[in-house]
Amino acid sequence: MKYKSVKGMEDILPQDVQVWQELERVARIVIESYGYKEIRTPLLEDTSIFVRSIGETTDIVTKEMYTFEDRKGRSLTLRPEGTAPMVRAYIEHSLDKALPDPARLYYIGPMFRSERPQKGRSRQFHQIGVEIIGSNDAFDDAELILLLDRMLRQFGLLSFTIKLNSLGCKKDKEEFEKRLKEYLKDKKGMLCDDCKNRVEKNVLRVLDCKNEKCIDTVKNAPSISDFICNKCGLDFTLVKTLLQYNNVSFAETKNLVRGLDYYTGTVFEIAHPRLGGQDALGAGGRYDNLVKDLGGHDVGAVGFGIGIERVLLALGDKKVVYMPEVIFFAALGKEAKKQCLSYADELRKIANDDPLKVKTVVRVGLSEASLKSQMRNAGNVGAKFVVIVGEDEIKKGEATVRNMSTKEQFQVKFEDLIQRLNKLLQ
Ligand code: HAM
């Protein structure tokens, strides 16, 4: 039998992993420059955490979670998203006391949803999530969107659209849901099969259904903006004003409702032409009741998650890969190998002074291979310079350095070798 990875869950192979590392590196730098701290929560949580937060009638909870009983009969679920686990950890470890208020947290890691796999949709996918907990301030919504905009641009993405809406507070949202249900009560026959069910179970989702029939049916439906209270209206206006003031463009989108129940107030989604209409690059918003609903204090929160696979899809061939320089030591003979092993290590140390980035990869040909085969090997790994050390070089006390692109060769005394190579790399 030939084993394969589980359907919808993909290996990230060595030839692709560099792009992932680069994306994660850029993300960390941008996010941490705003004062966020990383949090790493387990992949498994009590099922009830997700049911309670994402919502019993949502697609994620009813159709997409990987849920199973452990040996003791406890129901566990592979996390389908990162917000609820992060809130659970925030409450469990009293992070409101341990961190400056509001707490600014981020995470990068795999999430699991049993969806039908297709381009940009997998069963194990990866999110970069950024969350502010303990905030009721619309300035935080704006700062978070500025961060998101900056991070996407830093990734090399330009033609994305930030869709923006407000769902109002819990009361506004409930009132609107009631009115929308009334409006759709005698129009069920004009909706797709999914939306027929949604009218009772998750009525807001009818608004963002992509089916032509449903789009037509909700064209004249009441709008959430008519139900928003004064405070939510002012907050939403402030967010929009702050974005405009900072030259971040957005598209106010009245039917943007989001598929998770915990959202209130500002919500947003990032669309990108390469992903088509169905899928978003990332999304987020306020979830002012979630901390309290999961047993914590009554504090507001706001955050977003972006899908790494979708960012890569949107980047297409434009992936900005940072390539470190490669130096190859071709060592011939025991004594040469002994010396090269130490030179290489010293060079690795001084040529990599940025803790966040590998600037120089140093490889040593330690096998018994001939010079010809080691040179071939150096070419294959993309070496910029090859340092040749054989018996002759040992006798003379100097190495031969070959510039692989110009084919130039020159001698460097062993005692100057590391400094000289480091200079050549600048
Ligand atoms: P979400 O909209 O469910 O929100 O997911 C956020 C992003 O994860 C999506 O925009 C997409 O890029 C990616 N994503 C979701 N499902 C898949 C999939 N099956 N395959 C590939 N990528 C996928 C959340 O998860 C919220 N926790 C975001 C948030 C954080 N809201 C507040 N804080």
Short mmCIF file of N, CA and C in Angstrom, two decimals, residues 19-117:
data_model
loop_
_atom_site.label_atom_id
_atom_site.label_comp_id
_atom_site.label_asym_id
_atom_site.label_seq_id
_atom_site.Cartn_x
_atom_site.Cartn_y
_atom_site.Cartn_z
N VAL A 19 9.54 30.18 1.32
CA VAL A 19 8.56 31.25 1.13
C VAL A 19 7.71 31.37 2.40
N TRP A 20 7.36 30.24 2.99
CA TRP A 20 6.58 30.26 4.24
C TRP A 20 7.37 30.95 5.35
N GLN A 21 8.64 30.57 5.45
CA GLN A 21 9.47 31.16 6.51
C GLN A 21 9.57 32.67 6.33
N GLU A 22 9.70 33.09 5.08
CA GLU A 22 9.86 34.52 4.79
C GLU A 22 8.59 35.28 5.17
N LEU A 23 7.45 34.69 4.80
CA LEU A 23 6.17 35.31 5.11
C LEU A 23 5.98 35.43 6.63
N GLU A 24 6.31 34.36 7.32
CA GLU A 24 6.18 34.36 8.78
C GLU A 24 7.14 35.37 9.41
N ARG A 25 8.34 35.47 8.83
CA ARG A 25 9.33 36.41 9.36
C ARG A 25 8.83 37.85 9.23
N VAL A 26 8.33 38.18 8.03
CA VAL A 26 7.83 39.54 7.79
C VAL A 26 6.64 39.80 8.72
N ALA A 27 5.75 38.82 8.84
CA ALA A 27 4.57 38.98 9.69
C ALA A 27 4.98 39.28 11.13
N ARG A 28 5.93 38.51 11.64
CA ARG A 28 6.35 38.72 13.03
C ARG A 28 6.92 40.12 13.24
N ILE A 29 7.74 40.56 12.27
CA ILE A 29 8.36 41.89 12.43
C ILE A 29 7.29 42.97 12.44
N VAL A 30 6.35 42.89 11.49
CA VAL A 30 5.30 43.92 11.43
C VAL A 30 4.45 43.87 12.70
N ILE A 31 3.99 42.69 13.06
CA ILE A 31 3.07 42.57 14.20
C ILE A 31 3.75 42.99 15.50
N GLU A 32 4.98 42.51 15.70
CA GLU A 32 5.65 42.83 16.97
C GLU A 32 6.02 44.31 17.05
N SER A 33 6.16 44.97 15.89
CA SER A 33 6.47 46.41 15.93
C SER A 33 5.28 47.21 16.47
N TYR A 34 4.10 46.58 16.54
CA TYR A 34 2.94 47.25 17.14
C TYR A 34 2.77 46.84 18.62
N GLY A 35 3.70 46.05 19.12
CA GLY A 35 3.67 45.70 20.55
C GLY A 35 2.92 44.41 20.87
N TYR A 36 2.73 43.54 19.89
CA TYR A 36 2.02 42.28 20.15
C TYR A 36 3.00 41.21 20.63
N LYS A 37 2.47 40.28 21.46
CA LYS A 37 3.27 39.15 21.93
C LYS A 37 2.66 37.87 21.37
N GLU A 38 3.52 36.94 21.05
CA GLU A 38 3.01 35.68 20.48
C GLU A 38 2.42 34.79 21.57
N ILE A 39 1.37 34.06 21.20
CA ILE A 39 0.82 33.04 22.11
C ILE A 39 0.71 31.74 21.31
N ARG A 40 1.02 30.63 21.95
CA ARG A 40 0.91 29.33 21.27
C ARG A 40 -0.03 28.45 22.09
N THR A 41 -1.16 28.17 21.55
CA THR A 41 -2.14 27.33 22.26
C THR A 41 -2.15 25.94 21.63
N PRO A 42 -2.67 24.93 22.36
CA PRO A 42 -2.69 23.57 21.79
C PRO A 42 -3.60 23.47 20.56
N LEU A 43 -3.37 22.45 19.76
CA LEU A 43 -4.21 22.25 18.57
C LEU A 43 -5.56 21.67 18.96
N LEU A 44 -5.62 21.02 20.13
CA LEU A 44 -6.88 20.42 20.57
C LEU A 44 -7.49 21.22 21.72
N GLU A 45 -8.80 21.37 21.67
CA GLU A 45 -9.51 22.05 22.76
C GLU A 45 -10.78 21.27 23.06
N ASP A 46 -11.37 21.57 24.20
CA ASP A 46 -12.70 21.07 24.50
C ASP A 46 -13.67 21.51 23.42
N THR A 47 -14.45 20.59 22.90
CA THR A 47 -15.37 20.94 21.80
C THR A 47 -16.28 22.11 22.17
N SER A 48 -16.72 22.13 23.43
CA SER A 48 -17.71 23.14 23.83
C SER A 48 -17.20 24.57 23.64
N ILE A 49 -15.88 24.75 23.70
CA ILE A 49 -15.33 26.11 23.51
C ILE A 49 -15.70 26.65 22.13
N PHE A 50 -15.60 25.78 21.13
CA PHE A 50 -15.90 26.23 19.77
C PHE A 50 -17.41 26.35 19.54
N VAL A 51 -18.16 25.41 20.10
CA VAL A 51 -19.61 25.45 19.91
C VAL A 51 -20.15 26.74 20.51
N ARG A 52 -19.66 27.06 21.71
CA ARG A 52 -20.11 28.24 22.43
C ARG A 52 -19.72 29.53 21.70
N SER A 53 -18.51 29.57 21.17
CA SER A 53 -18.04 30.84 20.62
C SER A 53 -18.40 31.03 19.14
N ILE A 54 -18.14 30.02 18.33
CA ILE A 54 -18.39 30.18 16.89
C ILE A 54 -19.90 30.13 16.62
N GLY A 55 -20.61 29.33 17.42
CA GLY A 55 -22.08 29.28 17.30
C GLY A 55 -22.57 27.93 16.82
N GLU A 56 -23.57 27.41 17.55
CA GLU A 56 -24.12 26.07 17.31
C GLU A 56 -24.63 25.83 15.90
N THR A 57 -25.14 26.92 15.27
CA THR A 57 -25.79 26.72 13.97
C THR A 57 -24.91 27.15 12.80
N THR A 58 -23.66 27.52 13.08
CA THR A 58 -22.79 27.96 11.99
C THR A 58 -22.30 26.78 11.16
N ASP A 59 -21.85 27.05 9.93
CA ASP A 59 -21.32 25.99 9.07
C ASP A 59 -20.14 25.30 9.73
N ILE A 60 -19.26 26.08 10.36
CA ILE A 60 -18.06 25.48 10.96
C ILE A 60 -18.46 24.43 11.99
N VAL A 61 -19.36 24.80 12.90
CA VAL A 61 -19.71 23.87 13.98
C VAL A 61 -20.58 22.71 13.48
N THR A 62 -21.51 22.98 12.58
CA THR A 62 -22.41 21.89 12.17
C THR A 62 -21.77 20.94 11.16
N LYS A 63 -20.83 21.45 10.33
CA LYS A 63 -20.34 20.58 9.25
C LYS A 63 -18.83 20.39 9.20
N GLU A 64 -18.07 21.25 9.84
CA GLU A 64 -16.65 21.27 9.47
C GLU A 64 -15.65 20.90 10.55
N MET A 65 -16.12 20.66 11.78
CA MET A 65 -15.13 20.43 12.83
C MET A 65 -14.66 18.98 12.88
N TYR A 66 -13.38 18.79 13.17
CA TYR A 66 -12.84 17.45 13.44
C TYR A 66 -13.01 17.19 14.92
N THR A 67 -14.07 16.50 15.26
CA THR A 67 -14.40 16.28 16.66
C THR A 67 -14.35 14.78 16.95
N PHE A 68 -13.78 14.42 18.08
CA PHE A 68 -13.73 13.00 18.45
C PHE A 68 -13.69 12.86 19.96
N GLU A 69 -13.97 11.65 20.42
CA GLU A 69 -13.89 11.40 21.86
C GLU A 69 -12.53 10.82 22.19
N ASP A 70 -11.92 11.28 23.27
CA ASP A 70 -10.64 10.68 23.66
C ASP A 70 -10.92 9.40 24.46
N ARG A 71 -9.87 8.79 24.98
CA ARG A 71 -10.04 7.49 25.64
C ARG A 71 -10.93 7.55 26.87
N LYS A 72 -11.06 8.75 27.41
CA LYS A 72 -11.91 8.89 28.60
C LYS A 72 -13.31 9.39 28.24
N GLY A 73 -13.59 9.46 26.96
CA GLY A 73 -14.93 9.86 26.53
C GLY A 73 -15.17 11.36 26.49
N ARG A 74 -14.07 12.17 26.59
CA ARG A 74 -14.24 13.63 26.52
C ARG A 74 -14.27 14.04 25.05
N SER A 75 -15.14 15.00 24.75
CA SER A 75 -15.23 15.45 23.36
C SER A 75 -14.19 16.53 23.09
N LEU A 76 -13.29 16.24 22.14
CA LEU A 76 -12.22 17.19 21.80
C LEU A 76 -12.33 17.58 20.33
N THR A 77 -11.84 18.76 20.00
CA THR A 77 -11.91 19.23 18.61
C THR A 77 -10.59 19.85 18.20
N LEU A 78 -10.16 19.50 16.97
CA LEU A 78 -8.98 20.15 16.40
C LEU A 78 -9.37 21.58 16.07
N ARG A 79 -8.61 22.54 16.53
CA ARG A 79 -9.07 23.94 16.42
C ARG A 79 -9.38 24.34 14.98
N PRO A 80 -10.61 24.82 14.74
CA PRO A 80 -10.94 25.30 13.39
C PRO A 80 -10.55 26.76 13.21
N GLU A 81 -10.20 27.43 14.29
CA GLU A 81 -9.79 28.84 14.24
C GLU A 81 -9.06 29.15 15.55
N GLY A 82 -8.44 30.34 15.62
CA GLY A 82 -7.56 30.61 16.75
C GLY A 82 -8.11 31.56 17.81
N THR A 83 -9.22 32.24 17.51
CA THR A 83 -9.70 33.27 18.44
C THR A 83 -10.20 32.66 19.76
N ALA A 84 -11.06 31.65 19.65
CA ALA A 84 -11.65 31.06 20.86
C ALA A 84 -10.57 30.44 21.76
N PRO A 85 -9.60 29.66 21.21
CA PRO A 85 -8.56 29.13 22.09
C PRO A 85 -7.75 30.23 22.78
N MET A 86 -7.53 31.32 22.02
CA MET A 86 -6.74 32.40 22.59
C MET A 86 -7.51 33.07 23.74
N VAL A 87 -8.82 33.25 23.57
CA VAL A 87 -9.63 33.83 24.65
C VAL A 87 -9.65 32.87 25.85
N ARG A 88 -9.78 31.58 25.57
CA ARG A 88 -9.74 30.59 26.67
C ARG A 88 -8.45 30.73 27.46
N ALA A 89 -7.31 30.84 26.75
CA ALA A 89 -6.01 30.97 27.44
C ALA A 89 -5.91 32.29 28.20
N TYR A 90 -6.45 33.34 27.60
CA TYR A 90 -6.43 34.68 28.23
C TYR A 90 -7.15 34.64 29.58
N ILE A 91 -8.30 33.95 29.61
CA ILE A 91 -9.06 33.87 30.86
C ILE A 91 -8.36 32.92 31.84
N GLU A 92 -7.98 31.74 31.34
CA GLU A 92 -7.40 30.72 32.21
C GLU A 92 -6.14 31.22 32.93
N HIS A 93 -5.32 31.99 32.21
CA HIS A 93 -4.05 32.43 32.80
C HIS A 93 -4.08 33.89 33.26
N SER A 94 -5.27 34.45 33.39
CA SER A 94 -5.43 35.86 33.82
C SER A 94 -4.45 36.78 33.10
N LEU A 95 -4.44 36.68 31.79
CA LEU A 95 -3.48 37.49 31.03
C LEU A 95 -3.80 38.98 31.11
N ASP A 96 -5.00 39.30 31.58
CA ASP A 96 -5.31 40.72 31.77
C ASP A 96 -4.38 41.31 32.82
N LYS A 97 -3.94 40.46 33.78
CA LYS A 97 -3.03 40.97 34.82
C LYS A 97 -1.57 40.83 34.39
N ALA A 98 -1.29 39.79 33.64
CA ALA A 98 0.11 39.52 33.29
C ALA A 98 0.62 40.43 32.16
N LEU A 99 -0.28 40.95 31.35
CA LEU A 99 0.14 41.75 30.18
C LEU A 99 -0.40 43.16 30.29
N PRO A 100 0.25 44.11 29.60
CA PRO A 100 -0.31 45.47 29.59
C PRO A 100 -1.72 45.44 29.02
N ASP A 101 -2.57 46.29 29.54
CA ASP A 101 -3.98 46.29 29.12
C ASP A 101 -4.19 47.32 28.02
N PRO A 102 -4.85 47.07 26.92
CA PRO A 102 -5.37 45.78 26.53
C PRO A 102 -4.26 44.82 26.09
N ALA A 103 -4.56 43.51 26.18
CA ALA A 103 -3.56 42.52 25.78
C ALA A 103 -3.51 42.46 24.26
N ARG A 104 -2.30 42.51 23.72
CA ARG A 104 -2.12 42.40 22.27
C ARG A 104 -1.41 41.08 22.00
N LEU A 105 -2.11 40.17 21.34
CA LEU A 105 -1.58 38.81 21.14
C LEU A 105 -1.66 38.40 19.68
N TYR A 106 -0.72 37.53 19.29
CA TYR A 106 -0.82 36.98 17.93
C TYR A 106 -0.42 35.53 17.92
N TYR A 107 -0.82 34.83 16.88
CA TYR A 107 -0.46 33.41 16.74
C TYR A 107 -0.29 33.09 15.26
N ILE A 108 0.53 32.09 15.00
CA ILE A 108 0.72 31.61 13.63
C ILE A 108 0.66 30.09 13.72
N GLY A 109 -0.22 29.47 12.97
CA GLY A 109 -0.25 28.01 13.06
C GLY A 109 -1.38 27.38 12.29
N PRO A 110 -1.43 26.04 12.33
CA PRO A 110 -2.44 25.32 11.56
C PRO A 110 -3.82 25.31 12.21
N MET A 111 -4.84 25.34 11.36
CA MET A 111 -6.24 25.24 11.77
C MET A 111 -6.85 24.11 10.94
N PHE A 112 -7.97 23.57 11.40
CA PHE A 112 -8.52 22.39 10.73
C PHE A 112 -10.02 22.55 10.48
N ARG A 113 -10.42 22.42 9.25
CA ARG A 113 -11.85 22.44 8.92
C ARG A 113 -12.10 21.41 7.83
N SER A 114 -13.10 20.58 8.04
CA SER A 114 -13.37 19.54 7.07
C SER A 114 -14.25 20.10 5.94
N GLU A 115 -13.65 20.95 5.11
CA GLU A 115 -14.37 21.52 3.97
C GLU A 115 -14.00 20.74 2.72
N ARG A 116 -14.75 20.95 1.63
CA ARG A 116 -14.40 20.27 0.38
C ARG A 116 -13.11 20.90 -0.16
N PRO A 117 -12.03 20.11 -0.26
CA PRO A 117 -10.77 20.72 -0.67
C PRO A 117 -10.84 21.26 -2.10
#
